[in-house]
Amino acid sequence: AQSVTQLGSHVSVSEGALVLLRCNYSSSVPPYLFWYVQYPNQGLQLLLKYTSAATLVKGINGFEAEFKKSETSFHLTKPSAHMSDAAEYFCAVSDDGESGNTPLVFGKGTRLSVIA
Amino acid sequence: GAGVSQSPRYKVAKRGQDVALRCDPISGHVSLFWYQQALGQGPEFLTYFQNEAQLDKSGLPSDRFFAERPEGSVSTLKIQRTQQEDSAVYLCASSFRQGGNQPQHFGDGTRLSIL
């Protein structure tokens, strides 16, 4: 069974500082990995995805993530935080299910606060 | 718009009432998923459709939950005899085709409150 662990339910950074949100996954097969962002009272917006191509993935809004198989990690980073980055971030894992059913398995989320 | 549309955005019901939540996926998207998101948690899978076929309903918490997608486009999630533990945000997502590498596009959800 797949699972995702996001270390830190709440991360606070200063504006302009590095953002690092941690995600570790468990999967018995090569996974597909995703980061989504959720703003209050909205659905989830895809930031980036890893689908077995390049291990360093660049996404929208200056975010990127690196797939490290040896560490079963897919941490999300951004060099310089903006106030607009304050939101809830979810890491998710999927694979190619037998019937084509490929639901995402989500972590519990990390709330990012950005301090001026 | 071109995104996934869900209605209503907010629904308040009394315990024991039936509710119906609607999802309009992106046009042409084959796969449709329903998720339940409890307060402060990540979304959890409920059920999956490929076109009109419901291929997996293993995440539905009880037989009070029922979903359909009769023409392979709009989907409805129905909850009968609602209970307080059904209070959550219900998210619908669609993807262009099946496959774990396909990004899922989410609607804004329906926030269901059971009194």
mmCIF file of C-alpha atoms in Angstrom:
data_model
loop_
_atom_site.group_PDB
_atom_site.id
_atom_site.type_symbol
_atom_site.label_atom_id
_atom_site.label_comp_id
_atom_site.label_asym_id
_atom_site.label_seq_id
_atom_site.Cartn_x
_atom_site.Cartn_y
_atom_site.Cartn_z
ATOM 1 C CA ALA A 1 0.000 0.000 0.000
ATOM 2 C CA GLN A 2 1.124 3.493 -0.705
ATOM 3 C CA SER A 3 1.526 6.175 1.911
ATOM 4 C CA VAL A 4 2.892 9.685 2.225
ATOM 5 C CA THR A 5 4.413 11.358 5.254
ATOM 6 C CA GLN A 6 4.786 15.106 5.405
ATOM 7 C CA LEU A 7 7.069 16.159 8.207
ATOM 8 C CA GLY A 8 5.820 19.280 9.942
ATOM 9 C CA SER A 9 2.167 20.216 9.914
ATOM 10 C CA HIS A 10 3.131 23.901 10.035
ATOM 11 C CA VAL A 11 6.181 25.658 8.635
ATOM 12 C CA SER A 12 6.854 29.348 9.103
ATOM 13 C CA VAL A 13 9.433 31.297 7.093
ATOM 14 C CA SER A 14 10.351 34.917 6.623
ATOM 15 C CA GLU A 15 9.634 36.631 3.331
ATOM 16 C CA GLY A 16 12.628 36.081 1.059
ATOM 17 C CA ALA A 17 13.850 33.016 2.938
ATOM 18 C CA LEU A 18 14.193 29.477 1.604
ATOM 19 C CA VAL A 19 11.094 27.312 1.669
ATOM 20 C CA LEU A 20 11.584 23.594 2.357
ATOM 21 C CA LEU A 21 8.579 21.305 2.734
ATOM 22 C CA ARG A 22 9.374 17.656 3.369
ATOM 23 C CA CYS A 23 7.682 14.624 1.864
ATOM 24 C CA ASN A 24 8.556 10.952 2.175
ATOM 25 C CA TYR A 25 6.634 8.238 0.395
ATOM 26 C CA SER A 26 6.164 4.523 0.577
ATOM 27 C CA SER A 27 5.392 2.575 -2.570
ATOM 28 C CA SER A 28 6.050 -0.964 -3.717
ATOM 29 C CA VAL A 29 6.285 0.085 -7.352
ATOM 30 C CA PRO A 30 7.874 3.071 -9.075
ATOM 31 C CA PRO A 31 5.711 5.950 -8.002
ATOM 32 C CA TYR A 32 4.367 9.059 -9.560
ATOM 33 C CA LEU A 33 4.650 11.979 -7.170
ATOM 34 C CA PHE A 34 2.815 15.272 -7.025
ATOM 35 C CA TRP A 35 2.745 18.470 -5.020
ATOM 36 C CA TYR A 36 -0.505 20.396 -4.794
ATOM 37 C CA VAL A 37 -1.271 23.746 -3.162
ATOM 38 C CA GLN A 38 -4.612 24.635 -1.572
ATOM 39 C CA TYR A 39 -5.666 28.173 -0.770
ATOM 40 C CA PRO A 40 -8.497 28.742 1.731
ATOM 41 C CA ASN A 41 -11.903 27.617 0.481
ATOM 42 C CA GLN A 42 -10.466 26.456 -2.818
ATOM 43 C CA GLY A 43 -9.613 23.179 -4.458
ATOM 44 C CA LEU A 44 -6.137 21.823 -5.060
ATOM 45 C CA GLN A 45 -3.872 23.293 -7.711
ATOM 46 C CA LEU A 46 -1.056 21.244 -9.193
ATOM 47 C CA LEU A 47 2.396 22.694 -8.507
ATOM 48 C CA LEU A 48 4.519 19.992 -10.110
ATOM 49 C CA LYS A 49 4.753 16.277 -10.797
ATOM 50 C CA TYR A 50 7.396 13.566 -11.075
ATOM 51 C CA THR A 51 6.651 10.819 -13.602
ATOM 52 C CA SER A 52 10.005 9.014 -13.977
ATOM 53 C CA ALA A 53 11.698 11.519 -16.223
ATOM 54 C CA ALA A 54 14.163 14.039 -14.753
ATOM 55 C CA THR A 55 14.596 13.696 -11.006
ATOM 56 C CA LEU A 56 14.661 17.470 -10.491
ATOM 57 C CA VAL A 57 11.247 18.802 -11.370
ATOM 58 C CA LYS A 58 10.425 22.463 -11.858
ATOM 59 C CA GLY A 59 6.905 23.668 -11.260
ATOM 60 C CA ILE A 60 4.870 26.818 -11.205
ATOM 61 C CA ASN A 61 5.499 29.878 -9.044
ATOM 62 C CA GLY A 62 9.216 29.133 -8.683
ATOM 63 C CA PHE A 63 8.801 25.840 -6.841
ATOM 64 C CA GLU A 64 10.840 22.744 -7.554
ATOM 65 C CA ALA A 65 11.226 19.270 -6.086
ATOM 66 C CA GLU A 66 13.825 16.544 -6.299
ATOM 67 C CA PHE A 67 12.994 12.848 -6.414
ATOM 68 C CA LYS A 68 15.491 10.828 -4.370
ATOM 69 C CA LYS A 69 14.779 7.130 -4.660
ATOM 70 C CA SER A 70 17.426 6.131 -2.096
ATOM 71 C CA GLU A 71 15.775 8.363 0.486
ATOM 72 C CA THR A 72 12.188 7.792 -0.744
ATOM 73 C CA SER A 73 11.790 11.549 -0.618
ATOM 74 C CA PHE A 74 10.291 14.273 -2.767
ATOM 75 C CA HIS A 75 10.904 17.513 -0.893
ATOM 76 C CA LEU A 76 9.522 20.799 -2.201
ATOM 77 C CA THR A 77 11.692 23.903 -2.256
ATOM 78 C CA LYS A 78 11.578 27.528 -3.300
ATOM 79 C CA PRO A 79 14.602 29.808 -2.994
ATOM 80 C CA SER A 80 12.742 32.909 -1.863
ATOM 81 C CA ALA A 81 9.342 32.931 -0.174
ATOM 82 C CA HIS A 82 6.657 35.432 -1.114
ATOM 83 C CA MET A 83 3.686 36.436 0.985
ATOM 84 C CA SER A 84 1.443 34.929 -1.674
ATOM 85 C CA ASP A 85 2.973 31.481 -1.010
ATOM 86 C CA ALA A 86 1.114 31.192 2.296
ATOM 87 C CA ALA A 87 -1.198 28.202 1.835
ATOM 88 C CA GLU A 88 -1.606 24.487 2.559
ATOM 89 C CA TYR A 89 0.671 22.160 0.607
ATOM 90 C CA PHE A 90 -0.034 18.505 -0.067
ATOM 91 C CA CYS A 91 2.294 15.816 -1.313
ATOM 92 C CA ALA A 92 0.624 12.896 -3.088
ATOM 93 C CA VAL A 93 1.640 9.561 -4.614
ATOM 94 C CA SER A 94 0.082 7.433 -7.314
ATOM 95 C CA ASP A 95 0.976 4.535 -9.581
ATOM 96 C CA ASP A 96 -0.448 2.609 -12.532
ATOM 97 C CA GLY A 97 -3.241 0.616 -10.949
ATOM 98 C CA GLU A 98 -4.294 -2.713 -12.378
ATOM 99 C CA SER A 99 -7.677 -1.475 -13.542
ATOM 100 C CA GLY A 100 -6.513 1.966 -14.470
ATOM 101 C CA ASN A 101 -7.740 3.235 -11.150
ATOM 102 C CA THR A 102 -5.073 5.617 -10.005
ATOM 103 C CA PRO A 103 -6.322 7.553 -7.014
ATOM 104 C CA LEU A 104 -3.942 9.927 -5.356
ATOM 105 C CA VAL A 105 -2.840 9.090 -1.820
ATOM 106 C CA PHE A 106 -2.226 12.335 0.032
ATOM 107 C CA GLY A 107 -0.175 13.332 3.016
ATOM 108 C CA LYS A 108 -1.809 15.263 5.845
ATOM 109 C CA GLY A 109 -0.540 18.558 4.480
ATOM 110 C CA THR A 110 1.825 21.294 5.620
ATOM 111 C CA ARG A 111 0.572 24.787 6.288
ATOM 112 C CA LEU A 112 3.101 27.377 5.143
ATOM 113 C CA SER A 113 3.093 30.777 6.809
ATOM 114 C CA VAL A 114 5.204 33.623 5.435
ATOM 115 C CA ILE A 115 6.201 36.391 7.817
ATOM 116 C CA ALA A 116 6.845 39.896 6.532
ATOM 117 C CA GLY B 1 -15.102 28.154 -17.502
ATOM 118 C CA ALA B 2 -12.694 25.424 -18.466
ATOM 119 C CA GLY B 3 -12.118 23.986 -14.995
ATOM 120 C CA VAL B 4 -13.894 21.430 -12.844
ATOM 121 C CA SER B 5 -17.095 22.874 -11.462
ATOM 122 C CA GLN B 6 -18.799 21.668 -8.287
ATOM 123 C CA SER B 7 -22.149 22.649 -6.857
ATOM 124 C CA PRO B 8 -23.326 23.657 -4.412
ATOM 125 C CA ARG B 9 -20.257 25.245 -2.832
ATOM 126 C CA TYR B 10 -21.808 24.992 0.597
ATOM 127 C CA LYS B 11 -24.514 22.670 1.854
ATOM 128 C CA VAL B 12 -26.069 22.550 5.293
ATOM 129 C CA ALA B 13 -28.365 19.661 6.108
ATOM 130 C CA LYS B 14 -29.981 18.203 9.168
ATOM 131 C CA ARG B 15 -28.952 14.791 10.337
ATOM 132 C CA GLY B 16 -30.973 12.156 8.526
ATOM 133 C CA GLN B 17 -31.561 14.167 5.346
ATOM 134 C CA ASP B 18 -30.342 13.069 1.930
ATOM 135 C CA VAL B 19 -27.951 15.281 -0.045
ATOM 136 C CA ALA B 20 -26.688 15.323 -3.625
ATOM 137 C CA LEU B 21 -23.425 16.899 -4.718
ATOM 138 C CA ARG B 22 -22.709 17.641 -8.358
ATOM 139 C CA CYS B 23 -19.482 17.629 -10.328
ATOM 140 C CA ASP B 24 -18.950 18.930 -13.863
ATOM 141 C CA PRO B 25 -15.524 17.709 -15.015
ATOM 142 C CA ILE B 26 -13.408 19.284 -17.695
ATOM 143 C CA SER B 27 -14.927 18.472 -21.071
ATOM 144 C CA GLY B 28 -13.437 15.341 -22.606
ATOM 145 C CA HIS B 29 -11.832 14.085 -19.425
ATOM 146 C CA VAL B 30 -12.199 10.339 -19.131
ATOM 147 C CA SER B 31 -11.335 9.802 -15.478
ATOM 148 C CA LEU B 32 -13.282 11.252 -12.580
ATOM 149 C CA PHE B 33 -12.493 10.911 -8.880
ATOM 150 C CA TRP B 34 -14.313 11.870 -5.683
ATOM 151 C CA TYR B 35 -12.373 12.632 -2.512
ATOM 152 C CA GLN B 36 -13.425 13.492 1.037
ATOM 153 C CA GLN B 37 -11.371 16.025 2.966
ATOM 154 C CA ALA B 38 -11.926 16.250 6.697
ATOM 155 C CA LEU B 39 -10.919 19.411 8.527
ATOM 156 C CA GLY B 40 -7.153 19.680 8.782
ATOM 157 C CA GLN B 41 -6.519 16.521 6.767
ATOM 158 C CA GLY B 42 -5.506 15.584 3.269
ATOM 159 C CA PRO B 43 -8.131 14.401 0.785
ATOM 160 C CA GLU B 44 -9.052 10.720 0.923
ATOM 161 C CA PHE B 45 -10.236 8.696 -2.059
ATOM 162 C CA LEU B 46 -13.895 7.749 -2.280
ATOM 163 C CA THR B 47 -14.604 6.454 -5.773
ATOM 164 C CA TYR B 48 -13.377 6.443 -9.382
ATOM 165 C CA PHE B 49 -15.103 6.511 -12.781
ATOM 166 C CA GLN B 50 -13.691 5.805 -16.190
ATOM 167 C CA ASN B 51 -16.253 7.328 -18.516
ATOM 168 C CA GLU B 52 -19.591 6.047 -17.192
ATOM 169 C CA ALA B 53 -18.163 2.971 -15.510
ATOM 170 C CA GLN B 54 -17.573 3.065 -11.770
ATOM 171 C CA LEU B 55 -14.411 0.994 -11.536
ATOM 172 C CA ASP B 56 -13.629 1.443 -7.872
ATOM 173 C CA LYS B 57 -15.838 2.381 -4.952
ATOM 174 C CA SER B 58 -13.641 0.936 -2.253
ATOM 175 C CA GLY B 59 -13.252 4.287 -0.505
ATOM 176 C CA LEU B 60 -16.952 4.895 0.082
ATOM 177 C CA PRO B 61 -17.331 4.797 3.892
ATOM 178 C CA SER B 62 -20.731 3.121 3.984
ATOM 179 C CA ASP B 63 -23.643 2.008 1.836
ATOM 180 C CA ARG B 64 -25.236 5.391 2.498
ATOM 181 C CA PHE B 65 -22.831 6.821 -0.075
ATOM 182 C CA PHE B 66 -23.662 6.400 -3.742
ATOM 183 C CA ALA B 67 -22.104 7.921 -6.871
ATOM 184 C CA GLU B 68 -23.054 7.887 -10.521
ATOM 185 C CA ARG B 69 -21.884 9.247 -13.846
ATOM 186 C CA PRO B 70 -24.557 7.992 -16.241
ATOM 187 C CA GLU B 71 -23.409 9.676 -19.454
ATOM 188 C CA GLY B 72 -19.716 9.761 -18.737
ATOM 189 C CA SER B 73 -19.581 13.458 -17.994
ATOM 190 C CA VAL B 74 -21.426 14.990 -15.008
ATOM 191 C CA SER B 75 -21.213 13.005 -11.793
ATOM 192 C CA THR B 76 -23.348 13.091 -8.669
ATOM 193 C CA LEU B 77 -22.359 11.956 -5.199
ATOM 194 C CA LYS B 78 -25.354 11.163 -3.044
ATOM 195 C CA ILE B 79 -25.357 10.655 0.688
ATOM 196 C CA GLN B 80 -28.448 9.168 2.268
ATOM 197 C CA ARG B 81 -29.504 9.557 5.901
ATOM 198 C CA THR B 82 -26.648 11.934 6.605
ATOM 199 C CA GLN B 83 -24.777 11.767 9.894
ATOM 200 C CA GLN B 84 -22.584 14.306 11.630
ATOM 201 C CA GLU B 85 -19.418 12.437 10.693
ATOM 202 C CA ASP B 86 -20.258 13.083 7.036
ATOM 203 C CA SER B 87 -19.377 16.750 7.556
ATOM 204 C CA ALA B 88 -16.376 17.439 5.309
ATOM 205 C CA VAL B 89 -15.339 19.020 2.043
ATOM 206 C CA TYR B 90 -16.077 16.788 -0.932
ATOM 207 C CA LEU B 91 -13.677 17.284 -3.829
ATOM 208 C CA CYS B 92 -14.110 16.152 -7.391
ATOM 209 C CA ALA B 93 -11.161 15.752 -9.760
ATOM 210 C CA SER B 94 -10.849 14.789 -13.404
ATOM 211 C CA SER B 95 -8.014 13.794 -15.671
ATOM 212 C CA PHE B 96 -7.776 13.588 -19.450
ATOM 213 C CA ARG B 97 -7.120 9.871 -19.495
ATOM 214 C CA GLN B 98 -6.379 7.018 -17.131
ATOM 215 C CA GLY B 99 -2.925 6.467 -15.755
ATOM 216 C CA GLY B 100 -1.086 7.325 -12.588
ATOM 217 C CA ASN B 101 1.038 9.910 -14.341
ATOM 218 C CA GLN B 102 -1.970 11.971 -15.378
ATOM 219 C CA PRO B 103 -2.425 15.159 -13.357
ATOM 220 C CA GLN B 104 -5.796 15.448 -11.683
ATOM 221 C CA HIS B 105 -7.621 18.757 -11.924
ATOM 222 C CA PHE B 106 -9.671 19.619 -8.861
ATOM 223 C CA GLY B 107 -12.840 21.593 -8.354
ATOM 224 C CA ASP B 108 -13.265 23.991 -5.434
ATOM 225 C CA GLY B 109 -15.253 21.421 -3.510
ATOM 226 C CA THR B 110 -18.552 21.287 -1.680
ATOM 227 C CA ARG B 111 -18.385 22.012 2.038
ATOM 228 C CA LEU B 112 -21.025 19.832 3.690
ATOM 229 C CA SER B 113 -22.131 20.582 7.241
ATOM 230 C CA ILE B 114 -24.492 18.210 9.008
ATOM 231 C CA LEU B 115 -26.327 19.675 11.979
#
